[in-house]
mmCIF file of C-alpha atoms and ligand atoms in Angstrom:
data_model
loop_
_atom_site.group_PDB
_atom_site.id
_atom_site.type_symbol
_atom_site.label_atom_id
_atom_site.label_comp_id
_atom_site.label_asym_id
_atom_site.label_seq_id
_atom_site.Cartn_x
_atom_site.Cartn_y
_atom_site.Cartn_z
ATOM 1 C CA MET A 1 92.702 61.952 82.471
ATOM 2 C CA MET A 2 93.850 62.071 85.908
ATOM 3 C CA ASN A 3 92.606 61.835 89.386
ATOM 4 C CA MET A 4 90.777 64.480 91.403
ATOM 5 C CA THR A 5 93.109 67.254 92.335
ATOM 6 C CA PRO A 6 93.631 67.513 96.230
ATOM 7 C CA THR A 7 90.896 69.359 98.181
ATOM 8 C CA TYR A 8 90.857 70.012 101.995
ATOM 9 C CA LYS A 9 90.121 72.333 104.477
ATOM 10 C CA LEU A 10 92.427 75.358 105.407
ATOM 11 C CA ASN A 11 93.697 75.504 109.087
ATOM 12 C CA SER A 12 92.195 79.239 109.364
ATOM 13 C CA ASP A 13 91.397 81.076 112.399
ATOM 14 C CA GLU A 14 89.197 83.409 110.621
ATOM 15 C CA PHE A 15 87.361 81.071 108.325
ATOM 16 C CA GLY A 16 85.723 78.104 109.765
ATOM 17 C CA ALA A 17 85.142 75.925 106.652
ATOM 18 C CA LEU A 18 87.458 77.229 104.158
ATOM 19 C CA TYR A 19 88.596 74.547 101.632
ATOM 20 C CA VAL A 20 90.745 74.429 98.716
ATOM 21 C CA LYS A 21 90.943 72.583 95.649
ATOM 22 C CA ARG A 22 94.690 72.385 94.192
ATOM 23 C CA GLU A 23 94.383 72.526 90.643
ATOM 24 C CA ASP A 24 98.162 73.719 90.926
ATOM 25 C CA MET A 25 98.970 70.359 91.978
ATOM 26 C CA ILE A 26 97.925 68.623 88.615
ATOM 27 C CA PRO A 27 100.786 66.617 87.727
ATOM 28 C CA TYR A 28 101.803 67.964 84.474
ATOM 29 C CA SER A 29 104.033 70.829 83.832
ATOM 30 C CA PHE A 30 103.506 72.800 87.070
ATOM 31 C CA GLY A 31 99.477 72.177 86.722
ATOM 32 C CA GLY A 32 96.832 74.929 86.774
ATOM 33 C CA ASN A 33 93.936 75.364 85.048
ATOM 34 C CA LYS A 34 95.908 75.721 81.734
ATOM 35 C CA ALA A 35 97.100 72.205 82.310
ATOM 36 C CA ARG A 36 93.324 70.876 82.609
ATOM 37 C CA LYS A 37 92.133 72.526 79.483
ATOM 38 C CA ALA A 38 95.210 71.758 77.782
ATOM 39 C CA PHE A 39 94.684 67.855 78.233
ATOM 40 C CA HIS A 40 91.481 68.294 76.658
ATOM 41 C CA PHE A 41 92.808 70.372 73.877
ATOM 42 C CA PHE A 42 95.286 67.721 73.131
ATOM 43 C CA GLN A 43 93.016 64.986 73.304
ATOM 44 C CA ASP A 44 91.535 66.728 70.283
ATOM 45 C CA ILE A 45 95.073 67.183 68.765
ATOM 46 C CA ASP A 46 95.636 63.499 69.101
ATOM 47 C CA LYS A 47 92.837 62.781 67.084
ATOM 48 C CA GLY A 48 94.213 64.439 64.007
ATOM 49 C CA ASP A 49 97.570 64.479 62.287
ATOM 50 C CA TYR A 50 98.667 68.086 63.234
ATOM 51 C CA ASP A 51 102.127 68.989 63.040
ATOM 52 C CA TYR A 52 102.114 72.339 64.470
ATOM 53 C CA VAL A 53 100.356 73.829 67.664
ATOM 54 C CA VAL A 54 99.746 77.610 67.360
ATOM 55 C CA THR A 55 98.644 79.699 70.289
ATOM 56 C CA TYR A 56 98.970 82.972 71.871
ATOM 57 C CA GLY A 57 99.837 84.728 74.888
ATOM 58 C CA SER A 58 102.563 87.046 76.746
ATOM 59 C CA SER A 59 105.822 85.798 78.464
ATOM 60 C CA HIS A 60 103.917 85.371 81.793
ATOM 61 C CA SER A 61 101.240 82.980 80.278
ATOM 62 C CA ASN A 62 100.592 79.687 82.101
ATOM 63 C CA HIS A 63 98.846 78.603 79.213
ATOM 64 C CA CYS A 64 101.550 79.051 76.577
ATOM 65 C CA ARG A 65 104.136 77.215 78.906
ATOM 66 C CA VAL A 66 101.781 74.186 79.414
ATOM 67 C CA VAL A 67 101.028 73.886 75.609
ATOM 68 C CA ALA A 68 104.518 74.196 74.582
ATOM 69 C CA ASN A 69 105.211 71.249 76.937
ATOM 70 C CA MET A 70 102.559 69.153 75.631
ATOM 71 C CA ALA A 71 103.568 69.664 72.004
ATOM 72 C CA ALA A 72 107.057 69.171 72.685
ATOM 73 C CA ALA A 73 106.495 65.943 74.239
ATOM 74 C CA ARG A 74 104.664 64.849 71.130
ATOM 75 C CA GLY A 75 107.290 65.976 68.758
ATOM 76 C CA LYS A 76 105.021 68.765 67.431
ATOM 77 C CA LYS A 77 106.115 72.188 66.712
ATOM 78 C CA CYS A 78 104.696 75.046 68.705
ATOM 79 C CA ILE A 79 104.531 78.628 67.786
ATOM 80 C CA ILE A 80 103.555 81.203 70.315
ATOM 81 C CA ILE A 81 102.461 84.933 69.407
ATOM 82 C CA GLY A 82 102.814 87.266 71.997
ATOM 83 C CA PRO A 83 102.493 90.875 72.657
ATOM 84 C CA ALA A 84 105.765 93.017 72.764
ATOM 85 C CA GLU A 85 104.316 95.218 75.600
ATOM 86 C CA VAL A 86 104.728 91.813 77.718
ATOM 87 C CA SER A 87 107.449 89.779 76.557
ATOM 88 C CA ASP A 88 110.011 90.134 79.450
ATOM 89 C CA SER A 89 111.705 87.164 80.603
ATOM 90 C CA THR A 90 110.123 85.005 83.237
ATOM 91 C CA TYR A 91 110.205 81.503 84.424
ATOM 92 C CA ASN A 92 107.353 80.625 82.084
ATOM 93 C CA SER A 93 108.844 82.170 79.160
ATOM 94 C CA GLU A 94 112.206 80.490 79.857
ATOM 95 C CA MET A 95 110.503 77.084 79.845
ATOM 96 C CA MET A 96 108.665 78.115 76.395
ATOM 97 C CA LYS A 97 112.204 78.420 75.242
ATOM 98 C CA LEU A 98 113.443 74.970 76.824
ATOM 99 C CA PHE A 99 110.463 73.501 75.007
ATOM 100 C CA GLY A 100 111.818 74.868 71.641
ATOM 101 C CA ALA A 101 108.869 76.996 70.844
ATOM 102 C CA GLU A 102 109.064 79.506 68.474
ATOM 103 C CA ILE A 103 108.337 83.176 70.073
ATOM 104 C CA ILE A 104 106.999 85.731 67.645
ATOM 105 C CA THR A 105 106.283 88.892 69.465
ATOM 106 C CA VAL A 106 104.653 91.970 67.693
ATOM 107 C CA PRO A 107 103.035 94.958 69.007
ATOM 108 C CA VAL A 108 99.686 93.944 70.608
ATOM 109 C CA ASP A 109 97.330 95.264 67.827
ATOM 110 C CA GLN A 110 99.396 93.477 65.437
ATOM 111 C CA VAL A 111 98.661 89.986 67.434
ATOM 112 C CA SER A 112 95.375 88.992 65.611
ATOM 113 C CA ARG A 113 96.852 89.554 62.155
ATOM 114 C CA THR A 114 100.022 87.960 62.852
ATOM 115 C CA ILE A 115 98.088 84.714 63.861
ATOM 116 C CA ASP A 116 96.051 84.537 60.702
ATOM 117 C CA ASP A 117 99.162 85.412 58.456
ATOM 118 C CA LYS A 118 101.098 82.598 60.273
ATOM 119 C CA LEU A 119 98.304 79.840 59.984
ATOM 120 C CA ASP A 120 97.755 80.831 56.265
ATOM 121 C CA GLU A 121 101.930 80.609 55.522
ATOM 122 C CA LEU A 122 101.833 77.324 57.270
ATOM 123 C CA ARG A 123 98.966 75.886 55.430
ATOM 124 C CA LYS A 124 100.673 76.887 52.025
ATOM 125 C CA LEU A 125 103.835 75.071 52.919
ATOM 126 C CA GLY A 126 101.570 71.865 53.199
ATOM 127 C CA HIS A 127 101.494 72.037 57.218
ATOM 128 C CA ASN A 128 98.445 71.278 59.291
ATOM 129 C CA PRO A 129 98.352 73.540 62.205
ATOM 130 C CA TYR A 130 96.170 73.379 65.251
ATOM 131 C CA PHE A 131 94.997 76.692 66.866
ATOM 132 C CA ILE A 132 94.389 77.247 70.428
ATOM 133 C CA LEU A 133 92.952 80.398 71.388
ATOM 134 C CA GLY A 134 94.658 82.431 74.399
ATOM 135 C CA GLY A 135 94.292 80.972 77.796
ATOM 136 C CA GLY A 136 92.469 77.969 76.447
ATOM 137 C CA HIS A 137 89.276 79.725 75.471
ATOM 138 C CA GLY A 138 86.321 78.014 73.872
ATOM 139 C CA ASN A 139 84.044 75.016 74.269
ATOM 140 C CA ILE A 140 87.011 72.484 74.864
ATOM 141 C CA GLY A 141 88.438 74.723 77.753
ATOM 142 C CA THR A 142 84.974 75.015 78.997
ATOM 143 C CA ARG A 143 84.466 71.538 78.982
ATOM 144 C CA ALA A 144 87.535 70.952 81.164
ATOM 145 C CA TYR A 145 86.080 72.891 83.950
ATOM 146 C CA ILE A 146 82.758 71.112 83.813
ATOM 147 C CA ALA A 147 84.869 68.234 84.503
ATOM 148 C CA CYS A 148 86.030 70.064 87.437
ATOM 149 C CA TYR A 149 82.721 70.773 88.558
ATOM 150 C CA GLN A 150 81.857 67.073 88.897
ATOM 151 C CA GLU A 151 85.070 66.403 90.589
ATOM 152 C CA ILE A 152 83.647 69.041 93.198
ATOM 153 C CA LYS A 153 80.507 67.347 93.402
ATOM 154 C CA GLU A 154 82.357 63.988 93.947
ATOM 155 C CA PHE A 155 84.393 65.457 96.866
ATOM 156 C CA GLU A 156 81.270 66.741 98.554
ATOM 157 C CA LYS A 157 79.258 63.368 98.091
ATOM 158 C CA ALA A 158 82.113 61.421 99.692
ATOM 159 C CA ASN A 159 82.757 63.853 102.218
ATOM 160 C CA ASN A 160 79.200 64.850 103.130
ATOM 161 C CA ILE A 161 79.508 68.641 102.537
ATOM 162 C CA PHE A 162 78.091 71.044 100.322
ATOM 163 C CA PHE A 163 79.915 74.345 99.305
ATOM 164 C CA ASP A 164 77.692 77.260 99.720
ATOM 165 C CA TYR A 165 80.210 79.331 97.563
ATOM 166 C CA ILE A 166 82.874 78.828 95.360
ATOM 167 C CA PHE A 167 85.689 81.363 94.583
ATOM 168 C CA PHE A 168 88.346 81.531 92.072
ATOM 169 C CA ALA A 169 90.509 83.684 89.791
ATOM 170 C CA SER A 170 88.600 84.801 86.627
ATOM 171 C CA GLY A 171 90.569 86.110 83.721
ATOM 172 C CA THR A 172 88.981 84.908 80.079
ATOM 173 C CA GLY A 173 86.265 83.526 82.022
ATOM 174 C CA THR A 174 86.549 79.857 80.604
ATOM 175 C CA THR A 175 87.060 78.368 83.916
ATOM 176 C CA GLN A 176 84.155 80.210 85.271
ATOM 177 C CA ALA A 177 81.976 79.363 82.146
ATOM 178 C CA GLY A 178 82.800 75.511 82.740
ATOM 179 C CA LEU A 179 81.830 75.658 86.433
ATOM 180 C CA VAL A 180 78.827 77.736 85.601
ATOM 181 C CA CYS A 181 77.741 75.001 83.044
ATOM 182 C CA GLY A 182 78.394 72.276 85.410
ATOM 183 C CA GLN A 183 76.361 74.021 88.091
ATOM 184 C CA LEU A 184 73.449 74.615 85.445
ATOM 185 C CA LEU A 185 73.604 71.022 84.063
ATOM 186 C CA GLU A 186 73.386 69.667 87.564
ATOM 187 C CA GLY A 187 70.920 72.059 88.759
ATOM 188 C CA ASP A 188 72.342 72.898 92.025
ATOM 189 C CA ASP A 189 71.772 76.279 93.909
ATOM 190 C CA ARG A 190 75.022 77.840 95.291
ATOM 191 C CA LYS A 191 77.110 81.055 94.459
ATOM 192 C CA ILE A 192 79.870 80.321 91.965
ATOM 193 C CA ILE A 193 82.247 83.667 92.233
ATOM 194 C CA GLY A 194 84.485 84.620 89.912
ATOM 195 C CA ILE A 195 87.215 87.161 91.122
ATOM 196 C CA SER A 196 88.122 89.320 88.096
ATOM 197 C CA ILE A 197 91.796 89.645 87.809
ATOM 198 C CA ALA A 198 91.585 92.290 85.196
ATOM 199 C CA ARG A 199 88.368 92.791 83.203
ATOM 200 C CA LYS A 200 85.469 95.343 84.281
ATOM 201 C CA ASN A 201 82.224 94.885 84.015
ATOM 202 C CA PRO A 202 79.990 94.592 81.844
ATOM 203 C CA ARG A 203 82.283 93.387 79.505
ATOM 204 C CA GLY A 204 84.109 90.773 81.815
ATOM 205 C CA ARG A 205 80.896 89.166 82.661
ATOM 206 C CA ASP A 206 79.592 89.569 79.285
ATOM 207 C CA VAL A 207 82.715 87.413 78.030
ATOM 208 C CA VAL A 208 81.590 84.447 80.512
ATOM 209 C CA LEU A 209 77.848 84.729 79.551
ATOM 210 C CA ASP A 210 79.189 84.192 75.881
ATOM 211 C CA SER A 211 81.179 81.558 76.581
ATOM 212 C CA ILE A 212 78.344 79.741 78.734
ATOM 213 C CA ARG A 213 75.595 80.272 75.750
ATOM 214 C CA GLU A 214 78.177 79.060 72.981
ATOM 215 C CA TYR A 215 78.579 75.863 75.231
ATOM 216 C CA LEU A 216 75.093 75.002 76.024
ATOM 217 C CA GLY A 217 73.973 76.236 72.718
ATOM 218 C CA GLN A 218 75.536 73.126 71.143
ATOM 219 C CA LYS A 219 72.715 70.434 70.164
ATOM 220 C CA GLU A 220 73.243 67.978 72.864
ATOM 221 C CA PHE A 221 72.036 70.469 75.559
ATOM 222 C CA GLU A 222 68.915 71.489 73.596
ATOM 223 C CA SER A 223 66.705 68.971 75.950
ATOM 224 C CA ALA A 224 68.509 70.218 79.417
ATOM 225 C CA GLY A 225 66.153 73.128 79.086
ATOM 226 C CA ILE A 226 68.361 75.930 80.599
ATOM 227 C CA SER A 227 66.806 79.387 79.991
ATOM 228 C CA GLU A 228 68.855 82.674 79.823
ATOM 229 C CA ALA A 229 67.333 83.633 82.933
ATOM 230 C CA ASP A 230 69.014 80.747 84.839
ATOM 231 C CA ILE A 231 72.245 81.564 83.136
ATOM 232 C CA GLN A 232 72.023 85.504 84.038
ATOM 233 C CA ASP A 233 71.078 84.111 87.692
ATOM 234 C CA LYS A 234 74.419 81.930 88.053
ATOM 235 C CA THR A 235 77.058 84.254 86.631
ATOM 236 C CA ILE A 236 78.597 86.415 89.022
ATOM 237 C CA PHE A 237 81.785 88.153 88.144
ATOM 238 C CA LEU A 238 83.110 90.622 90.769
ATOM 239 C CA ASP A 239 85.269 93.545 89.490
ATOM 240 C CA ASP A 240 85.788 94.974 92.627
ATOM 241 C CA TYR A 241 89.092 93.660 93.392
ATOM 242 C CA THR A 242 91.018 94.126 90.354
ATOM 243 C CA GLY A 243 93.441 96.870 91.648
ATOM 244 C CA ASP A 244 95.261 98.796 88.943
ATOM 245 C CA GLY A 245 94.539 95.900 86.368
ATOM 246 C CA TYR A 246 96.062 92.936 84.786
ATOM 247 C CA GLY A 247 99.272 91.859 86.338
ATOM 248 C CA THR A 248 99.671 94.692 88.895
ATOM 249 C CA ASP A 249 100.722 94.155 92.162
ATOM 250 C CA SER A 250 100.458 95.588 95.600
ATOM 251 C CA ILE A 251 101.502 95.607 99.130
ATOM 252 C CA GLU A 252 98.169 93.941 100.241
ATOM 253 C CA ILE A 253 98.636 91.100 97.694
ATOM 254 C CA GLN A 254 102.064 90.434 98.718
ATOM 255 C CA ASP A 255 100.623 90.155 102.307
ATOM 256 C CA VAL A 256 98.111 87.554 101.237
ATOM 257 C CA ILE A 257 100.776 85.746 99.233
ATOM 258 C CA LYS A 258 103.306 85.576 102.341
ATOM 259 C CA LYS A 259 100.530 84.770 104.822
ATOM 260 C CA SER A 260 99.288 82.171 102.682
ATOM 261 C CA LEU A 261 102.726 80.631 102.470
ATOM 262 C CA VAL A 262 103.633 80.797 106.132
ATOM 263 C CA MET A 263 100.080 79.699 107.376
ATOM 264 C CA TYR A 264 99.058 77.063 104.893
ATOM 265 C CA GLY A 265 102.413 76.011 103.138
ATOM 266 C CA MET A 266 100.481 77.173 99.872
ATOM 267 C CA PRO A 267 102.200 79.588 96.879
ATOM 268 C CA LEU A 268 99.767 82.000 95.443
ATOM 269 C CA ASP A 269 100.722 84.674 92.864
ATOM 270 C CA SER A 270 100.214 88.445 92.529
ATOM 271 C CA THR A 271 98.632 88.291 88.974
ATOM 272 C CA TYR A 272 95.768 85.416 89.504
ATOM 273 C CA THR A 273 95.550 83.356 92.797
ATOM 274 C CA GLY A 274 97.055 86.177 95.274
ATOM 275 C CA LYS A 275 94.574 88.727 93.919
ATOM 276 C CA ALA A 276 91.645 86.394 93.695
ATOM 277 C CA PHE A 277 92.324 84.981 97.504
ATOM 278 C CA LEU A 278 92.675 88.599 98.737
ATOM 279 C CA GLY A 279 89.438 89.539 96.891
ATOM 280 C CA MET A 280 87.689 86.327 98.541
ATOM 281 C CA GLU A 281 88.699 87.207 101.917
ATOM 282 C CA LYS A 282 87.455 91.032 101.500
ATOM 283 C CA TYR A 283 84.121 89.551 100.068
ATOM 284 C CA ILE A 284 83.816 87.179 102.922
ATOM 285 C CA ARG A 285 84.236 89.697 105.508
ATOM 286 C CA GLN A 286 81.820 92.449 103.895
ATOM 287 C CA ASN A 287 79.026 89.884 103.341
ATOM 288 C CA ASN A 288 79.360 88.170 106.618
ATOM 289 C CA ILE A 289 79.711 84.747 105.540
ATOM 290 C CA ALA A 290 82.588 83.561 107.206
ATOM 291 C CA ASP A 291 80.415 80.720 108.627
ATOM 292 C CA LYS A 292 79.485 78.990 105.267
ATOM 293 C CA ASN A 293 81.175 76.086 103.525
ATOM 294 C CA ILE A 294 83.658 77.956 101.216
ATOM 295 C CA LEU A 295 85.653 76.432 98.281
ATOM 296 C CA PHE A 296 88.593 78.447 96.776
ATOM 297 C CA ILE A 297 89.864 76.912 93.697
ATOM 298 C CA HIS A 298 93.590 77.370 93.411
ATOM 299 C CA THR A 299 94.095 77.844 89.794
ATOM 300 C CA GLY A 300 97.987 77.646 89.553
ATOM 301 C CA GLY A 301 100.531 79.702 88.342
ATOM 302 C CA THR A 302 103.215 78.116 90.329
ATOM 303 C CA PRO A 303 106.195 79.743 88.030
ATOM 304 C CA LEU A 304 104.685 83.161 88.619
ATOM 305 C CA PHE A 305 105.188 82.561 92.471
ATOM 306 C CA PHE A 306 108.597 82.071 91.780
ATOM 307 C CA ASP A 307 108.809 85.511 89.422
ATOM 308 C CA ASP A 308 107.486 87.258 92.730
ATOM 309 C CA LEU A 309 109.561 85.720 95.266
ATOM 310 C CA ASN A 310 112.448 88.332 95.081
ATOM 311 C CA LYS A 311 109.840 91.136 96.076
ATOM 312 C CA PHE A 312 109.740 89.689 99.452
ATOM 313 C CA GLY A 313 113.220 90.519 100.251
ATOM 314 C CA GLY A 314 114.569 88.329 103.130
ATOM 315 C CA LYS A 315 112.718 88.993 106.266
ATOM 316 C CA GLY A 316 110.442 91.577 104.670
HETATM 317 C C1 LIG B 401 94.450 81.708 83.171
HETATM 318 C C2 LIG B 401 94.577 81.617 84.514
HETATM 319 C C3 LIG B 401 93.353 81.992 85.401
HETATM 320 C C4 LIG B 401 92.183 82.481 84.688
HETATM 321 O O1 LIG B 401 91.561 81.591 84.042
HETATM 322 P P1 LIG B 401 90.381 81.898 82.786
HETATM 323 O O2 LIG B 401 89.812 80.527 82.450
HETATM 324 O O3 LIG B 401 91.161 82.641 81.795
HETATM 325 O O4 LIG B 401 89.468 82.732 83.609
HETATM 326 C C5 LIG B 401 93.513 81.986 86.761
HETATM 327 N N1 LIG B 401 94.572 81.601 87.461
HETATM 328 C C6 LIG B 401 95.554 81.395 86.549
HETATM 329 C C7 LIG B 401 96.891 80.889 87.729
HETATM 330 C C8 LIG B 401 95.726 81.337 85.307
HETATM 331 O O5 LIG B 401 96.765 80.957 84.754
#
């Protein structure tokens, strides 16, 4: 599919061995975890004779941008169903339009029914739509992050290092489910810590657990002998750093975004990676683990960085 995403040590005064894996540099449509997942979904799509790709997400959605791009490149129609509550213009939504996606916005409580109706309508008209859950959720998305986990293993082997901790922004939990499945299948012992960007526990963690169980419940993994206790043990979903919920910014997050850009030349956004990076820093300090080998997975969202940029107002 593609080469390993860049992984390297950050030049930090505070953290001795803090590495980043730059999933935002996946070379397709501004990258990110949604690009990695979408590559796997489109492998599936390319096997069938689908003429429509239908998915859902808000006007801020990185997933919808990447899916709209991949559909357009194949000459397939793309329909995006989104909540009217979050339908303001963003760089992602402008790109969805550029890719010619049909965007249908309805009140959030009608999203699910609208999807069903649209799929029915297309099929009645003789079309063959492929439906992707929001955020690229589901076993195919999970598999994409098992592949990412394997890249991390390769990096460790080639560089003679072992990451004691892996941190990243966790939303729908698919990225986390894939990483944890990867770990369980390898039998490694380390802490994989999803920093929730919105959901609270127990629901947030339960969704990750469900994705892991669904994936490992497939026939091919019967012999792997992974127990429910193993799954529980490895699934760490922290909801301490969600702030005021999805997409809510704060001075602290803006400071981290600014620092990361100035010190590391690395863009973060306030919804996902900035919030998670801040949560990770706090966790490292609170748990005195600054001397450990730590990996932060940069999950993307570059267009969101530009949506935020005007907040910094000149010298700031
Ligand atoms: C969607 C997204 C996440 C969360 O990924 P999930 O697999 O839904 O948990 C994290 N970071 C960015 C930039 C995203 O777009």
